[in-house]
Amino acid sequence: MGRAYQNRKESMAKTAAAKTKVYSKYGREIYMAAKSGGTDPQANLSLRGLIDRAKKDQVPSHVIEKAIDKAKGGAGEDYSPARYEGYGPGNCMVIVDCLTDNPNRTFGDVRLAFTKTKCKIGTPGAVAHMFDHSAIFAFKGDDEEAVLEALMEADVDVTDIENEDGLITVFTPNTEYAKARQALVDAIEGIDFEVDEIQFLPKTTTPVEGDDIPMFEKFLDMLNELDDVQNVFHNAELPDQ
């Protein structure tokens, strides 16, 4: 079994309200990526990757276009990234990534999710050192040697590469995201990424058992319901259902 990364397809939005939340999160991320790196997806690889991912998650094109148009106009909200770290149910380690236009409100909301589930929010850096901040690309294929060679030729720092059941997964440091993505697009014609994102990958896992399981689920639900929360990363290992 390879490195565990969180595949969002496992938790696709099933209700209209949840879908609206997904659209809102993508809209915010796309707006920020376009505002900071330019509105042309051909020149802004982070934006291009986000748009591709949004389309895979069935975000309507008008949501994507509206976010880019807002960035072109230079108006709109001014979001800034915020990251909170701490310990969740069963003492698992948690990183919460947010985009916020009101840091005080966001901190209060995130802290409430921690305290309501008897968890402990920590100081910056409290648990991040126990995660690798990685870019992850997964796509169908069987020749990982050729993929690795193409990445090396493009001078990409590859952390790991796996080939399991016809799916190649490439891990690089998060700072190599744009370079690695471009190298893969150039080397493999018509590449279709099943995973294409930056995540915090836990170096170790913490078993979450017994009464901590429903509490952990409540904790994640509370965080994911917050508009400002973009991603929640954790090292919890839950028993197979």
PDB file of C-alpha atoms in Angstrom:
ATOM      1  CA  MET A   1       0.000   0.000   0.000  1.00  0.00           C
ATOM      2  CA  GLY A   2       1.425   3.388  -0.984  1.00  0.00           C
ATOM      3  CA  ARG A   3       1.332   6.690   0.818  1.00  0.00           C
ATOM      4  CA  ALA A   4      -2.117   7.623   2.017  1.00  0.00           C
ATOM      5  CA  TYR A   5      -3.438  10.804   0.498  1.00  0.00           C
ATOM      6  CA  GLN A   6      -6.958  12.111   0.781  1.00  0.00           C
ATOM      7  CA  ASN A   7      -8.904  11.456  -2.406  1.00  0.00           C
ATOM      8  CA  ARG A   8     -11.724  13.945  -2.532  1.00  0.00           C
ATOM      9  CA  LYS A   9     -13.733  11.697  -4.836  1.00  0.00           C
ATOM     10  CA  GLU A  10     -14.469   9.547  -1.790  1.00  0.00           C
ATOM     11  CA  SER A  11     -16.431  12.409  -0.275  1.00  0.00           C
ATOM     12  CA  MET A  12     -18.101  13.968  -3.296  1.00  0.00           C
ATOM     13  CA  ALA A  13     -20.835  16.413  -2.413  1.00  0.00           C
ATOM     14  CA  LYS A  14     -24.179  14.621  -2.463  1.00  0.00           C
ATOM     15  CA  THR A  15     -26.628  17.327  -1.410  1.00  0.00           C
ATOM     16  CA  ALA A  16     -27.426  20.633  -3.072  1.00  0.00           C
ATOM     17  CA  ALA A  17     -26.139  22.529  -0.023  1.00  0.00           C
ATOM     18  CA  ALA A  18     -22.867  20.582  -0.040  1.00  0.00           C
ATOM     19  CA  LYS A  19     -22.453  21.166  -3.776  1.00  0.00           C
ATOM     20  CA  THR A  20     -22.936  24.906  -3.270  1.00  0.00           C
ATOM     21  CA  LYS A  21     -20.186  24.763  -0.624  1.00  0.00           C
ATOM     22  CA  VAL A  22     -17.839  23.005  -3.077  1.00  0.00           C
ATOM     23  CA  TYR A  23     -18.574  25.657  -5.738  1.00  0.00           C
ATOM     24  CA  SER A  24     -17.936  28.443  -3.241  1.00  0.00           C
ATOM     25  CA  LYS A  25     -14.597  26.961  -2.144  1.00  0.00           C
ATOM     26  CA  TYR A  26     -13.409  26.514  -5.720  1.00  0.00           C
ATOM     27  CA  GLY A  27     -14.607  30.020  -6.625  1.00  0.00           C
ATOM     28  CA  ARG A  28     -12.560  31.480  -3.786  1.00  0.00           C
ATOM     29  CA  GLU A  29      -9.434  29.442  -4.629  1.00  0.00           C
ATOM     30  CA  ILE A  30      -9.669  30.244  -8.358  1.00  0.00           C
ATOM     31  CA  TYR A  31     -10.160  33.954  -7.620  1.00  0.00           C
ATOM     32  CA  MET A  32      -7.071  34.001  -5.381  1.00  0.00           C
ATOM     33  CA  ALA A  33      -4.929  31.998  -7.842  1.00  0.00           C
ATOM     34  CA  ALA A  34      -5.942  34.294 -10.730  1.00  0.00           C
ATOM     35  CA  LYS A  35      -5.400  37.427  -8.666  1.00  0.00           C
ATOM     36  CA  SER A  36      -1.926  36.425  -7.500  1.00  0.00           C
ATOM     37  CA  GLY A  37      -0.586  34.656 -10.615  1.00  0.00           C
ATOM     38  CA  GLY A  38      -2.513  36.140 -13.545  1.00  0.00           C
ATOM     39  CA  THR A  39      -5.847  35.301 -15.169  1.00  0.00           C
ATOM     40  CA  ASP A  40      -4.458  33.338 -18.149  1.00  0.00           C
ATOM     41  CA  PRO A  41      -4.536  29.597 -17.329  1.00  0.00           C
ATOM     42  CA  GLN A  42      -1.894  28.904 -19.995  1.00  0.00           C
ATOM     43  CA  ALA A  43       0.585  31.134 -18.162  1.00  0.00           C
ATOM     44  CA  ASN A  44      -0.610  30.405 -14.618  1.00  0.00           C
ATOM     45  CA  LEU A  45      -0.168  26.671 -13.999  1.00  0.00           C
ATOM     46  CA  SER A  46      -1.673  26.776 -10.504  1.00  0.00           C
ATOM     47  CA  LEU A  47      -4.817  28.326 -11.975  1.00  0.00           C
ATOM     48  CA  ARG A  48      -4.912  25.772 -14.791  1.00  0.00           C
ATOM     49  CA  GLY A  49      -4.628  22.891 -12.326  1.00  0.00           C
ATOM     50  CA  LEU A  50      -7.413  24.358 -10.195  1.00  0.00           C
ATOM     51  CA  ILE A  51      -9.724  24.801 -13.190  1.00  0.00           C
ATOM     52  CA  ASP A  52      -9.117  21.206 -14.310  1.00  0.00           C
ATOM     53  CA  ARG A  53      -9.829  19.964 -10.804  1.00  0.00           C
ATOM     54  CA  ALA A  54     -12.964  22.096 -10.505  1.00  0.00           C
ATOM     55  CA  LYS A  55     -14.299  20.682 -13.784  1.00  0.00           C
ATOM     56  CA  LYS A  56     -13.651  17.141 -12.542  1.00  0.00           C
ATOM     57  CA  ASP A  57     -15.636  17.962  -9.405  1.00  0.00           C
ATOM     58  CA  GLN A  58     -18.476  19.140 -11.678  1.00  0.00           C
ATOM     59  CA  VAL A  59     -18.196  22.836 -10.828  1.00  0.00           C
ATOM     60  CA  PRO A  60     -20.234  24.729 -13.477  1.00  0.00           C
ATOM     61  CA  SER A  61     -18.182  26.778 -15.945  1.00  0.00           C
ATOM     62  CA  HIS A  62     -20.053  29.986 -15.007  1.00  0.00           C
ATOM     63  CA  VAL A  63     -18.712  29.664 -11.428  1.00  0.00           C
ATOM     64  CA  ILE A  64     -15.148  29.353 -12.780  1.00  0.00           C
ATOM     65  CA  GLU A  65     -15.565  32.236 -15.253  1.00  0.00           C
ATOM     66  CA  LYS A  66     -17.126  34.511 -12.640  1.00  0.00           C
ATOM     67  CA  ALA A  67     -14.149  33.971 -10.280  1.00  0.00           C
ATOM     68  CA  ILE A  68     -11.649  34.752 -13.062  1.00  0.00           C
ATOM     69  CA  ASP A  69     -13.624  37.812 -14.210  1.00  0.00           C
ATOM     70  CA  LYS A  70     -13.677  39.112 -10.651  1.00  0.00           C
ATOM     71  CA  ALA A  71      -9.883  38.776 -10.500  1.00  0.00           C
ATOM     72  CA  LYS A  72      -9.552  40.564 -13.878  1.00  0.00           C
ATOM     73  CA  GLY A  73     -11.595  43.473 -12.557  1.00  0.00           C
ATOM     74  CA  GLY A  74      -9.307  43.833  -9.578  1.00  0.00           C
ATOM     75  CA  ALA A  75     -12.301  44.357  -7.330  1.00  0.00           C
ATOM     76  CA  GLY A  76     -13.885  41.925  -4.916  1.00  0.00           C
ATOM     77  CA  GLU A  77     -12.894  40.502  -1.580  1.00  0.00           C
ATOM     78  CA  ASP A  78      -9.336  40.375  -0.417  1.00  0.00           C
ATOM     79  CA  TYR A  79      -8.791  36.905   0.983  1.00  0.00           C
ATOM     80  CA  SER A  80      -5.669  35.867   2.797  1.00  0.00           C
ATOM     81  CA  PRO A  81      -4.549  32.336   3.697  1.00  0.00           C
ATOM     82  CA  ALA A  82      -4.755  31.215   7.316  1.00  0.00           C
ATOM     83  CA  ARG A  83      -3.564  27.898   8.740  1.00  0.00           C
ATOM     84  CA  TYR A  84      -4.523  26.391  12.086  1.00  0.00           C
ATOM     85  CA  GLU A  85      -3.008  23.322  13.691  1.00  0.00           C
ATOM     86  CA  GLY A  86      -3.914  21.158  16.626  1.00  0.00           C
ATOM     87  CA  TYR A  87      -4.986  17.803  17.992  1.00  0.00           C
ATOM     88  CA  GLY A  88      -8.301  16.191  17.145  1.00  0.00           C
ATOM     89  CA  PRO A  89     -10.241  13.293  18.723  1.00  0.00           C
ATOM     90  CA  GLY A  90      -8.001  10.390  19.736  1.00  0.00           C
ATOM     91  CA  ASN A  91      -5.094  12.850  19.784  1.00  0.00           C
ATOM     92  CA  CYS A  92      -4.753  12.738  15.988  1.00  0.00           C
ATOM     93  CA  MET A  93      -2.929  15.642  14.353  1.00  0.00           C
ATOM     94  CA  VAL A  94      -4.886  18.144  12.266  1.00  0.00           C
ATOM     95  CA  ILE A  95      -4.043  21.007   9.879  1.00  0.00           C
ATOM     96  CA  VAL A  96      -6.855  23.330   8.764  1.00  0.00           C
ATOM     97  CA  ASP A  97      -6.203  25.520   5.707  1.00  0.00           C
ATOM     98  CA  CYS A  98      -8.467  28.542   5.221  1.00  0.00           C
ATOM     99  CA  LEU A  99      -8.949  31.520   2.920  1.00  0.00           C
ATOM    100  CA  THR A 100     -10.466  34.387   4.860  1.00  0.00           C
ATOM    101  CA  ASP A 101     -11.440  38.038   4.589  1.00  0.00           C
ATOM    102  CA  ASN A 102     -11.806  38.223   8.388  1.00  0.00           C
ATOM    103  CA  PRO A 103      -9.076  36.339  10.296  1.00  0.00           C
ATOM    104  CA  ASN A 104     -10.646  37.014  13.711  1.00  0.00           C
ATOM    105  CA  ARG A 105     -13.971  35.487  12.666  1.00  0.00           C
ATOM    106  CA  THR A 106     -12.252  32.489  11.034  1.00  0.00           C
ATOM    107  CA  PHE A 107     -10.078  31.776  14.068  1.00  0.00           C
ATOM    108  CA  GLY A 108     -13.150  31.948  16.328  1.00  0.00           C
ATOM    109  CA  ASP A 109     -15.108  29.565  14.086  1.00  0.00           C
ATOM    110  CA  VAL A 110     -12.256  27.064  13.792  1.00  0.00           C
ATOM    111  CA  ARG A 111     -11.501  27.207  17.520  1.00  0.00           C
ATOM    112  CA  LEU A 112     -15.182  26.498  18.260  1.00  0.00           C
ATOM    113  CA  ALA A 113     -15.016  23.310  16.149  1.00  0.00           C
ATOM    114  CA  PHE A 114     -12.016  22.215  18.242  1.00  0.00           C
ATOM    115  CA  THR A 115     -13.513  23.076  21.645  1.00  0.00           C
ATOM    116  CA  LYS A 116     -16.999  21.645  20.887  1.00  0.00           C
ATOM    117  CA  THR A 117     -15.411  18.259  20.185  1.00  0.00           C
ATOM    118  CA  LYS A 118     -13.007  18.354  23.153  1.00  0.00           C
ATOM    119  CA  CYS A 119     -10.027  18.976  20.877  1.00  0.00           C
ATOM    120  CA  LYS A 120      -7.048  21.272  21.315  1.00  0.00           C
ATOM    121  CA  ILE A 121      -6.016  23.994  18.879  1.00  0.00           C
ATOM    122  CA  GLY A 122      -2.271  24.568  18.938  1.00  0.00           C
ATOM    123  CA  THR A 123       0.236  27.228  17.954  1.00  0.00           C
ATOM    124  CA  PRO A 124       1.570  27.608  14.393  1.00  0.00           C
ATOM    125  CA  GLY A 125       4.003  24.770  13.678  1.00  0.00           C
ATOM    126  CA  ALA A 126       2.581  22.561  16.441  1.00  0.00           C
ATOM    127  CA  VAL A 127       2.024  19.578  14.138  1.00  0.00           C
ATOM    128  CA  ALA A 128       3.099  20.698  10.623  1.00  0.00           C
ATOM    129  CA  HIS A 129       6.563  19.176  11.120  1.00  0.00           C
ATOM    130  CA  MET A 130       4.865  15.758  11.264  1.00  0.00           C
ATOM    131  CA  PHE A 131       3.521  16.180   7.717  1.00  0.00           C
ATOM    132  CA  ASP A 132       5.176  16.444   4.292  1.00  0.00           C
ATOM    133  CA  HIS A 133       3.830  19.378   2.236  1.00  0.00           C
ATOM    134  CA  SER A 134       3.619  17.592  -1.103  1.00  0.00           C
ATOM    135  CA  ALA A 135       2.348  17.965  -4.638  1.00  0.00           C
ATOM    136  CA  ILE A 136       0.550  14.802  -5.760  1.00  0.00           C
ATOM    137  CA  PHE A 137      -0.243  13.722  -9.308  1.00  0.00           C
ATOM    138  CA  ALA A 138      -2.048  10.465 -10.081  1.00  0.00           C
ATOM    139  CA  PHE A 139      -2.871   9.263 -13.581  1.00  0.00           C
ATOM    140  CA  LYS A 140      -3.372   6.009 -15.486  1.00  0.00           C
ATOM    141  CA  GLY A 141      -0.186   4.413 -16.788  1.00  0.00           C
ATOM    142  CA  ASP A 142       2.214   1.527 -16.268  1.00  0.00           C
ATOM    143  CA  ASP A 143       5.693   2.789 -17.145  1.00  0.00           C
ATOM    144  CA  GLU A 144       6.832   4.673 -14.069  1.00  0.00           C
ATOM    145  CA  GLU A 145      10.460   4.506 -15.248  1.00  0.00           C
ATOM    146  CA  ALA A 146       9.631   6.647 -18.310  1.00  0.00           C
ATOM    147  CA  VAL A 147       7.659   9.057 -16.133  1.00  0.00           C
ATOM    148  CA  LEU A 148      10.532   9.363 -13.667  1.00  0.00           C
ATOM    149  CA  GLU A 149      12.983   9.934 -16.528  1.00  0.00           C
ATOM    150  CA  ALA A 150      10.819  12.745 -17.972  1.00  0.00           C
ATOM    151  CA  LEU A 151      10.615  14.410 -14.564  1.00  0.00           C
ATOM    152  CA  MET A 152      14.365  14.112 -13.997  1.00  0.00           C
ATOM    153  CA  GLU A 153      15.067  15.624 -17.421  1.00  0.00           C
ATOM    154  CA  ALA A 154      12.897  18.588 -16.431  1.00  0.00           C
ATOM    155  CA  ASP A 155      14.965  18.895 -13.240  1.00  0.00           C
ATOM    156  CA  VAL A 156      12.003  18.084 -10.987  1.00  0.00           C
ATOM    157  CA  ASP A 157      12.793  16.978  -7.445  1.00  0.00           C
ATOM    158  CA  VAL A 158      10.759  13.747  -7.151  1.00  0.00           C
ATOM    159  CA  THR A 159      10.113  12.543  -3.587  1.00  0.00           C
ATOM    160  CA  ASP A 160       8.462   9.274  -4.548  1.00  0.00           C
ATOM    161  CA  ILE A 161       6.762   7.506  -7.455  1.00  0.00           C
ATOM    162  CA  GLU A 162       4.370   4.553  -7.219  1.00  0.00           C
ATOM    163  CA  ASN A 163       2.712   2.259  -9.718  1.00  0.00           C
ATOM    164  CA  GLU A 164      -0.261   0.370  -8.348  1.00  0.00           C
ATOM    165  CA  ASP A 165      -3.052  -1.286 -10.345  1.00  0.00           C
ATOM    166  CA  GLY A 166      -2.302   0.731 -13.472  1.00  0.00           C
ATOM    167  CA  LEU A 167      -2.244   4.041 -11.601  1.00  0.00           C
ATOM    168  CA  ILE A 168       1.000   6.003 -11.397  1.00  0.00           C
ATOM    169  CA  THR A 169       1.292   8.413  -8.477  1.00  0.00           C
ATOM    170  CA  VAL A 170       4.053  11.025  -8.331  1.00  0.00           C
ATOM    171  CA  PHE A 171       4.984  12.888  -5.149  1.00  0.00           C
ATOM    172  CA  THR A 172       7.139  16.038  -5.190  1.00  0.00           C
ATOM    173  CA  PRO A 173       7.734  18.885  -2.712  1.00  0.00           C
ATOM    174  CA  ASN A 174       4.891  21.431  -2.876  1.00  0.00           C
ATOM    175  CA  THR A 175       7.285  24.031  -4.316  1.00  0.00           C
ATOM    176  CA  GLU A 176       7.802  21.814  -7.395  1.00  0.00           C
ATOM    177  CA  TYR A 177       4.074  21.690  -8.274  1.00  0.00           C
ATOM    178  CA  ALA A 178       4.094  23.920 -11.379  1.00  0.00           C
ATOM    179  CA  LYS A 179       7.334  22.507 -12.783  1.00  0.00           C
ATOM    180  CA  ALA A 180       6.260  18.888 -12.214  1.00  0.00           C
ATOM    181  CA  ARG A 181       2.797  19.407 -13.706  1.00  0.00           C
ATOM    182  CA  GLN A 182       4.231  21.040 -16.830  1.00  0.00           C
ATOM    183  CA  ALA A 183       6.801  18.246 -17.243  1.00  0.00           C
ATOM    184  CA  LEU A 184       4.058  15.597 -17.046  1.00  0.00           C
ATOM    185  CA  VAL A 185       1.804  17.462 -19.503  1.00  0.00           C
ATOM    186  CA  ASP A 186       4.729  17.809 -21.932  1.00  0.00           C
ATOM    187  CA  ALA A 187       5.828  14.172 -21.616  1.00  0.00           C
ATOM    188  CA  ILE A 188       2.460  12.385 -21.721  1.00  0.00           C
ATOM    189  CA  GLU A 189       0.092  13.335 -24.498  1.00  0.00           C
ATOM    190  CA  GLY A 190      -3.509  13.770 -23.339  1.00  0.00           C
ATOM    191  CA  ILE A 191      -2.649  13.099 -19.688  1.00  0.00           C
ATOM    192  CA  ASP A 192      -5.759  12.976 -17.498  1.00  0.00           C
ATOM    193  CA  PHE A 193      -4.972  13.615 -13.832  1.00  0.00           C
ATOM    194  CA  GLU A 194      -7.090  11.699 -11.362  1.00  0.00           C
ATOM    195  CA  VAL A 195      -5.352  13.589  -8.561  1.00  0.00           C
ATOM    196  CA  ASP A 196      -3.607  16.917  -9.116  1.00  0.00           C
ATOM    197  CA  GLU A 197      -3.159  18.945  -5.947  1.00  0.00           C
ATOM    198  CA  ILE A 198      -1.046  19.963  -2.996  1.00  0.00           C
ATOM    199  CA  GLN A 199      -1.676  18.247   0.322  1.00  0.00           C
ATOM    200  CA  PHE A 200      -0.134  17.724   3.733  1.00  0.00           C
ATOM    201  CA  LEU A 201       0.771  14.018   3.946  1.00  0.00           C
ATOM    202  CA  PRO A 202       1.195  12.602   7.457  1.00  0.00           C
ATOM    203  CA  LYS A 203       4.531  10.956   8.231  1.00  0.00           C
ATOM    204  CA  THR A 204       2.816   8.717  10.800  1.00  0.00           C
ATOM    205  CA  THR A 205      -0.802   7.796  11.558  1.00  0.00           C
ATOM    206  CA  THR A 206      -2.787   7.823  14.805  1.00  0.00           C
ATOM    207  CA  PRO A 207      -5.525   5.192  15.314  1.00  0.00           C
ATOM    208  CA  VAL A 208      -8.915   6.712  16.155  1.00  0.00           C
ATOM    209  CA  GLU A 209     -11.178   4.174  17.861  1.00  0.00           C
ATOM    210  CA  GLY A 210     -14.307   3.692  19.948  1.00  0.00           C
ATOM    211  CA  ASP A 211     -16.152   6.822  21.080  1.00  0.00           C
ATOM    212  CA  ASP A 212     -13.557   8.977  19.344  1.00  0.00           C
ATOM    213  CA  ILE A 213     -14.851   7.898  15.900  1.00  0.00           C
ATOM    214  CA  PRO A 214     -18.246   9.709  16.011  1.00  0.00           C
ATOM    215  CA  MET A 215     -16.520  12.678  17.662  1.00  0.00           C
ATOM    216  CA  PHE A 216     -13.945  12.761  14.864  1.00  0.00           C
ATOM    217  CA  GLU A 217     -16.723  12.692  12.248  1.00  0.00           C
ATOM    218  CA  LYS A 218     -18.537  15.543  14.030  1.00  0.00           C
ATOM    219  CA  PHE A 219     -15.256  17.496  14.212  1.00  0.00           C
ATOM    220  CA  LEU A 220     -14.649  17.137  10.450  1.00  0.00           C
ATOM    221  CA  ASP A 221     -18.278  18.021   9.656  1.00  0.00           C
ATOM    222  CA  MET A 222     -18.075  21.190  11.775  1.00  0.00           C
ATOM    223  CA  LEU A 223     -14.868  22.287  10.029  1.00  0.00           C
ATOM    224  CA  ASN A 224     -16.092  21.448   6.529  1.00  0.00           C
ATOM    225  CA  GLU A 225     -19.296  23.421   7.096  1.00  0.00           C
ATOM    226  CA  LEU A 226     -17.277  26.623   7.592  1.00  0.00           C
ATOM    227  CA  ASP A 227     -17.153  28.792   4.454  1.00  0.00           C
ATOM    228  CA  ASP A 228     -13.571  29.870   5.143  1.00  0.00           C
ATOM    229  CA  VAL A 229     -12.191  26.316   5.462  1.00  0.00           C
ATOM    230  CA  GLN A 230     -10.643  25.103   2.210  1.00  0.00           C
ATOM    231  CA  ASN A 231      -8.965  21.863   3.313  1.00  0.00           C
ATOM    232  CA  VAL A 232      -8.590  19.731   6.417  1.00  0.00           C
ATOM    233  CA  PHE A 233      -5.594  17.398   6.633  1.00  0.00           C
ATOM    234  CA  HIS A 234      -5.134  14.844   9.409  1.00  0.00           C
ATOM    235  CA  ASN A 235      -3.234  11.716  10.359  1.00  0.00           C
ATOM    236  CA  ALA A 236      -6.207   9.813  11.791  1.00  0.00           C
ATOM    237  CA  GLU A 237      -6.435   6.131  10.934  1.00  0.00           C
ATOM    238  CA  LEU A 238     -10.020   4.941  11.152  1.00  0.00           C
ATOM    239  CA  PRO A 239     -11.005   1.249  11.305  1.00  0.00           C
ATOM    240  CA  ASP A 240     -12.401  -0.167   8.046  1.00  0.00           C
ATOM    241  CA  GLN A 241     -16.143   0.251   8.007  1.00  0.00           C
TER     242      GLN A 241
END
